[in-house]
Tab-separated table of C-alpha atoms in Angstrom:
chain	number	residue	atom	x	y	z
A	1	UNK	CA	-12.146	10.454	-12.632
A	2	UNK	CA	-11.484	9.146	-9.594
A	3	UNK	CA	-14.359	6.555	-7.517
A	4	UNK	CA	-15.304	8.776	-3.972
A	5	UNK	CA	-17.839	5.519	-3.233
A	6	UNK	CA	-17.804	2.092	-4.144
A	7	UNK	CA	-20.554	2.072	-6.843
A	8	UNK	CA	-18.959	4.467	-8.870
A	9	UNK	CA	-21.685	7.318	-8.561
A	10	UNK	CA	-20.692	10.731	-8.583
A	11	UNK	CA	-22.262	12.687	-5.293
A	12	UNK	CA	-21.348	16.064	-4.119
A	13	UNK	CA	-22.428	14.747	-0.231
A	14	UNK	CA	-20.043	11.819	-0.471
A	15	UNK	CA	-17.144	13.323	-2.482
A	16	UNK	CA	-17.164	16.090	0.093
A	17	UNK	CA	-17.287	13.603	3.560
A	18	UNK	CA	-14.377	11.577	2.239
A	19	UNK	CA	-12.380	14.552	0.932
A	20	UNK	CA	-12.882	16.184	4.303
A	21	UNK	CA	-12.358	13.155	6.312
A	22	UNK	CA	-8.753	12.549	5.136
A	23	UNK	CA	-7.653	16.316	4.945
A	24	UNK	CA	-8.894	15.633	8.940
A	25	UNK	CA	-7.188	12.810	9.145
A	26	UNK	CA	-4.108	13.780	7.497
A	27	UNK	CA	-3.889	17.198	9.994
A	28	UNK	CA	-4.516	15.039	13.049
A	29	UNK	CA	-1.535	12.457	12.555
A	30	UNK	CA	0.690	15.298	11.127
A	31	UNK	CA	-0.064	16.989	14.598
A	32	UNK	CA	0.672	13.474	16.413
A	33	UNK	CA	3.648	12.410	14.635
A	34	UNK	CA	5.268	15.930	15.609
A	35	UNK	CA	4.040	15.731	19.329
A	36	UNK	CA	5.759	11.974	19.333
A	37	UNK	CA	8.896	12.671	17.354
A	38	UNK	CA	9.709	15.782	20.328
A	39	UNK	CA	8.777	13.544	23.360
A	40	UNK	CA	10.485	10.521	22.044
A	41	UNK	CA	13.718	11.510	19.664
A	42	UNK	CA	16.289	11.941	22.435
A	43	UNK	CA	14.572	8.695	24.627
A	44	UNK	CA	16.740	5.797	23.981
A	45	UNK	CA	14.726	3.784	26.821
A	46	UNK	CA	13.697	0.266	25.638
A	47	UNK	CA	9.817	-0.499	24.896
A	48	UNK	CA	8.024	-2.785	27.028
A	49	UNK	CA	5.923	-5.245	24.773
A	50	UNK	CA	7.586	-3.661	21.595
A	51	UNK	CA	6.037	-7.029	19.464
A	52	UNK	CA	2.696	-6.484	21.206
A	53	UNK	CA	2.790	-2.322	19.838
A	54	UNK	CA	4.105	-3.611	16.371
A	55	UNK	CA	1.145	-5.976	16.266
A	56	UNK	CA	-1.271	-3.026	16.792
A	57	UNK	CA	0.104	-0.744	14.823
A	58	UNK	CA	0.037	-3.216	11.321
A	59	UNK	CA	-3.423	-4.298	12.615
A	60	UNK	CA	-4.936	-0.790	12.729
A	61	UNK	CA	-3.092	0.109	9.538
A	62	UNK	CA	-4.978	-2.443	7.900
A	63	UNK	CA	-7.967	-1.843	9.451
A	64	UNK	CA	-8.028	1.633	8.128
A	65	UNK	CA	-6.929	0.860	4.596
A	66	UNK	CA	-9.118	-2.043	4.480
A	67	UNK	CA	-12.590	0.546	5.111
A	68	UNK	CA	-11.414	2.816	2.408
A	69	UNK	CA	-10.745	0.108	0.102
A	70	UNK	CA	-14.120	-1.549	0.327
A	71	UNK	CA	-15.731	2.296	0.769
A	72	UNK	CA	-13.797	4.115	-2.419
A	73	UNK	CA	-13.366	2.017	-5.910
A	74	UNK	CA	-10.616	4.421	-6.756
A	75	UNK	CA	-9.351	5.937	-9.894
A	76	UNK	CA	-11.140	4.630	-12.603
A	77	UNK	CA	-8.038	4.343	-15.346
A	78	UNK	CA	-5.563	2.405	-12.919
A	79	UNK	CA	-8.959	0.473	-10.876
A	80	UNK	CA	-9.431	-0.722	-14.706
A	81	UNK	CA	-6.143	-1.766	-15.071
A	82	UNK	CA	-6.607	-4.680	-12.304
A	83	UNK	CA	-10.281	-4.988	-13.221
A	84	UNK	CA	-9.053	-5.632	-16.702
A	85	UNK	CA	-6.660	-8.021	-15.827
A	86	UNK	CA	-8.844	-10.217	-13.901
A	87	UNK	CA	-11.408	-10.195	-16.559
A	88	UNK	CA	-8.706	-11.588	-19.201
A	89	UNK	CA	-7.559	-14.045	-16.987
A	90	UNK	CA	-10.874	-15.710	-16.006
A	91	UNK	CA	-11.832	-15.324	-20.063
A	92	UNK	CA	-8.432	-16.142	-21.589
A	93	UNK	CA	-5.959	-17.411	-18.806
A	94	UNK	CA	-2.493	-16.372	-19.811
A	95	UNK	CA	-2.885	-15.805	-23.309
A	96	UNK	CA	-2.800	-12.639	-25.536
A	97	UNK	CA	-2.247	-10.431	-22.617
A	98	UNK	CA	0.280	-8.470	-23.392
A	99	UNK	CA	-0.643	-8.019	-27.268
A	100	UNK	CA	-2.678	-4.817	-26.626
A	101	UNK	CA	-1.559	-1.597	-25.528
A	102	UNK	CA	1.419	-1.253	-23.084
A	103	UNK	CA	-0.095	1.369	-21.271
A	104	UNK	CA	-3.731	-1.332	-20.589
A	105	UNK	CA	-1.578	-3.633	-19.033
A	106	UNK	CA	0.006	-4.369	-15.530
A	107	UNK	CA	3.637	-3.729	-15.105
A	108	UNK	CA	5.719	-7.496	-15.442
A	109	UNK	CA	6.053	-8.226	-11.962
A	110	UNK	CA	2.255	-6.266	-11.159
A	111	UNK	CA	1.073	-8.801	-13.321
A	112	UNK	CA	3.038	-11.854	-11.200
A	113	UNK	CA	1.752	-10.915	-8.246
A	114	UNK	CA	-2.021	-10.436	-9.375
A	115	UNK	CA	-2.227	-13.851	-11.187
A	116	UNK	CA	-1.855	-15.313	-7.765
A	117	UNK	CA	-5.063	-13.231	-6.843
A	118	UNK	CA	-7.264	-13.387	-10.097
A	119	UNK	CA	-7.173	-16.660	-9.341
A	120	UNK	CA	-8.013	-17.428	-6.052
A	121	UNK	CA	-10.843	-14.679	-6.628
A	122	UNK	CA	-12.368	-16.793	-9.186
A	123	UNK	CA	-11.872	-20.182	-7.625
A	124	UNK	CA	-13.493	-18.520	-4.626
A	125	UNK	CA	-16.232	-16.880	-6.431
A	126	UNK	CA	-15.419	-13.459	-5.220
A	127	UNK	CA	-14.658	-12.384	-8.511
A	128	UNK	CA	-18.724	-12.512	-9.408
A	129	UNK	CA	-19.677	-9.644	-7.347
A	130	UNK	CA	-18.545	-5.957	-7.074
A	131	UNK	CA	-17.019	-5.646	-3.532
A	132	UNK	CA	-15.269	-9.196	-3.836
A	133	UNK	CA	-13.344	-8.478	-7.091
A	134	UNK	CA	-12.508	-5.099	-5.011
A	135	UNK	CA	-11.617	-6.809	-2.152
A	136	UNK	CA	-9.109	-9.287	-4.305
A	137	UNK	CA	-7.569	-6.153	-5.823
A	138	UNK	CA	-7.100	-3.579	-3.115
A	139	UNK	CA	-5.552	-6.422	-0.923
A	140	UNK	CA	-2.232	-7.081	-2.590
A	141	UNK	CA	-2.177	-2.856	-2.419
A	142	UNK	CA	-2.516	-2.805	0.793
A	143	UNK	CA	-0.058	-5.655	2.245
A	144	UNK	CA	2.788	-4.128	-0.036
A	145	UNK	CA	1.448	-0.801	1.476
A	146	UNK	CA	2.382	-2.408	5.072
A	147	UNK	CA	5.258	-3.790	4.632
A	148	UNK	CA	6.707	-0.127	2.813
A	149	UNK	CA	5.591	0.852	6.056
A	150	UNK	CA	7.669	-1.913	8.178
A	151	UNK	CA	10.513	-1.083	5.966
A	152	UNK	CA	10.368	2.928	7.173
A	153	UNK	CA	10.612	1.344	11.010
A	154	UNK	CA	13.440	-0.815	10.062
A	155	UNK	CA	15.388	1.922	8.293
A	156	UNK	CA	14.641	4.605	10.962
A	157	UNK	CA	15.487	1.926	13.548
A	158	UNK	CA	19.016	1.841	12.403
A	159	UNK	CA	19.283	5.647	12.380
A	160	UNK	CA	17.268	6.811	15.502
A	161	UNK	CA	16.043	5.009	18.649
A	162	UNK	CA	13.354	2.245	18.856
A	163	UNK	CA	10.571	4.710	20.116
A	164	UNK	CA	11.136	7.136	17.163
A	165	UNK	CA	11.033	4.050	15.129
A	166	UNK	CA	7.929	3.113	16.393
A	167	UNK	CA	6.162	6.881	15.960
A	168	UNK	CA	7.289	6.979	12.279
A	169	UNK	CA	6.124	3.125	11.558
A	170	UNK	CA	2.732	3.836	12.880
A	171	UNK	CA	2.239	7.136	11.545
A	172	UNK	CA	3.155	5.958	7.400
A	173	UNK	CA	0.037	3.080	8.849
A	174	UNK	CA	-2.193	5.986	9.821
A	175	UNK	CA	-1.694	8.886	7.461
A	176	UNK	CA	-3.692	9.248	4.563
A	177	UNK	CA	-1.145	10.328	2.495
A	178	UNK	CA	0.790	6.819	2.606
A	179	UNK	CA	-2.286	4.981	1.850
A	180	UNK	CA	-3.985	6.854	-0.367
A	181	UNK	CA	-2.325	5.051	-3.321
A	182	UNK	CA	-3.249	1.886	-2.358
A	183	UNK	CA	-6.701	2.010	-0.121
A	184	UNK	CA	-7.740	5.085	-2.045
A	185	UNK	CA	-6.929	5.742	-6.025
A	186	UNK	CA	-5.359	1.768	-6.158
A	187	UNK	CA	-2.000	2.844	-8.505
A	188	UNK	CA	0.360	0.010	-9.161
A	189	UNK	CA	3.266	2.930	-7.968
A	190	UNK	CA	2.564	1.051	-4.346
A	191	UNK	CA	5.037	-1.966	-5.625
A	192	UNK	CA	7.691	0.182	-6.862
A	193	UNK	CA	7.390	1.713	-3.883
A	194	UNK	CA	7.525	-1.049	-1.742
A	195	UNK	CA	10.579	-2.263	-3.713
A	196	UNK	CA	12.715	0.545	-3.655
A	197	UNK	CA	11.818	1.275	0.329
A	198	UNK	CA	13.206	-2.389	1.033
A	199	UNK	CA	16.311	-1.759	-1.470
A	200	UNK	CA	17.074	1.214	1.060
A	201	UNK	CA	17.132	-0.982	3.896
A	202	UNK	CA	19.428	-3.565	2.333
A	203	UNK	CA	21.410	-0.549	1.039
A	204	UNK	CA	21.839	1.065	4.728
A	205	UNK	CA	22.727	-2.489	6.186
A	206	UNK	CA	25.348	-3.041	3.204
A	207	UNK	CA	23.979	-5.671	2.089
A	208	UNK	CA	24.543	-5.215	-1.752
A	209	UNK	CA	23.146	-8.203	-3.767
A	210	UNK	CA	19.735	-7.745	-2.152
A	211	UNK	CA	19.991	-4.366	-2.793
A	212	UNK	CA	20.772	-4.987	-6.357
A	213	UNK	CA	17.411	-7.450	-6.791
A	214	UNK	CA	15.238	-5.384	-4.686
A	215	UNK	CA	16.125	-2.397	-6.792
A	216	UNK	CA	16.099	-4.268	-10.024
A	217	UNK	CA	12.255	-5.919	-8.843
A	218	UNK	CA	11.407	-1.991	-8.456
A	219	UNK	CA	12.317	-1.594	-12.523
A	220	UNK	CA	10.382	-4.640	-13.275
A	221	UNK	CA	7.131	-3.143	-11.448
A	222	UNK	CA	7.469	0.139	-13.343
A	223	UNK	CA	5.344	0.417	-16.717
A	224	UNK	CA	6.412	-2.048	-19.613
């Protein structure tokens, strides 16, 4: 079952608007990204304030991912996995997690990552209501789902111009269908992602020991 709002409450009205929404959404920046891709693919021109567009680009992808996070729990099994996890650590710290079974725990490197945030949610005390623990988990989602999406601009920046670059970057920030993982059903599959995206890079710029550990961290975020 998968969380259409953020108390968990099944309603036809609300499963329907958000289902609708990003099937909308998805059409319009399909539609944009193809308009882009024919005006700029054969424009090799520079791009005035080019730090100044990357800028808004990551800051409305995170805008957007941000309001589904806080407006759509997500999928209950893998929203339990990081709910789980933060429960254990504020009752047991670091022991006996792994004792259970493999498939109730976060991957190795998952679980790394997320005992960084379990515990500055508790110390902060955002861990004692709903939308704060929420918060805490959707937000290491959505920076690894950024930076998979900076990794697409660098890679396509090395095979096509800058502008093209630049249309592809912001429309993996804007399309549903890169975000939905993280913002929307919150699946641990966004760090292997973001692993074996940035592996690609290091692979295209021959840069083969990097490529090794990036590839190798995308093993150690897959399931135990």
């Amino acid at each position: 079952m998968i969380f259409l709002s953020q108390n968990g409450i099944t309603s036809v009205a609300s499963d329907v608007t958000v289902v609708l929404f990003l099937v909308l959404m998805t059409i319009g920046t399909i539609l944009a990204v193809i308009y882009f891709l024919c005006k700029y693919s054969q424009d090799g021109s520079p791009v005035r304030k080019k730090k100044s567009v990357i800028a808004i680009i990551i800051a409305v992808g995170a805008a957007v991912r941000i309001i589904f996070a806080m407006c759509i729990r997500g999928y209950r099994e893998d929203y339990d996995l990081f709910a789980d996890m933060f429960k254990h650590l504020g009752a047991e710290g670091l022991d006996g997690y792994y004792t259970g079974k493999p498939d109730a725990v976060l991957y190795p490197l998952v679980y790394v990552v997320y005992l960084l945030f379990g515990g500055i949610s508790y110390v902060t005390g955002l861990s004692d209501f709903a939308l704060g623990a929420q918060f805490m988990i959707k937000l290491p989602l959505i920076a690894a789902d950024i930076l998979i999406a900076y990794g697409i601009y660098k890679i396509a920046r090395k095979y096509f111009n800058e502008r093209t670059a630049l249309v592809l970057f912001a429309f993996v920030c804007a399309c549903p269908a890169f975000f939905i993982a993280s913002a929307v059903w919150t699946s641990p599959i966004v760090f292997t992602a973001l692993f074996a995206v940035w592996g690609c890079y290091f692979l295209a710029r021959k840069k083969y020991g990097l490529t090794i550990g990036f590839f190798t961290a995308a093993a150690f975020a897959l399931p135990v």
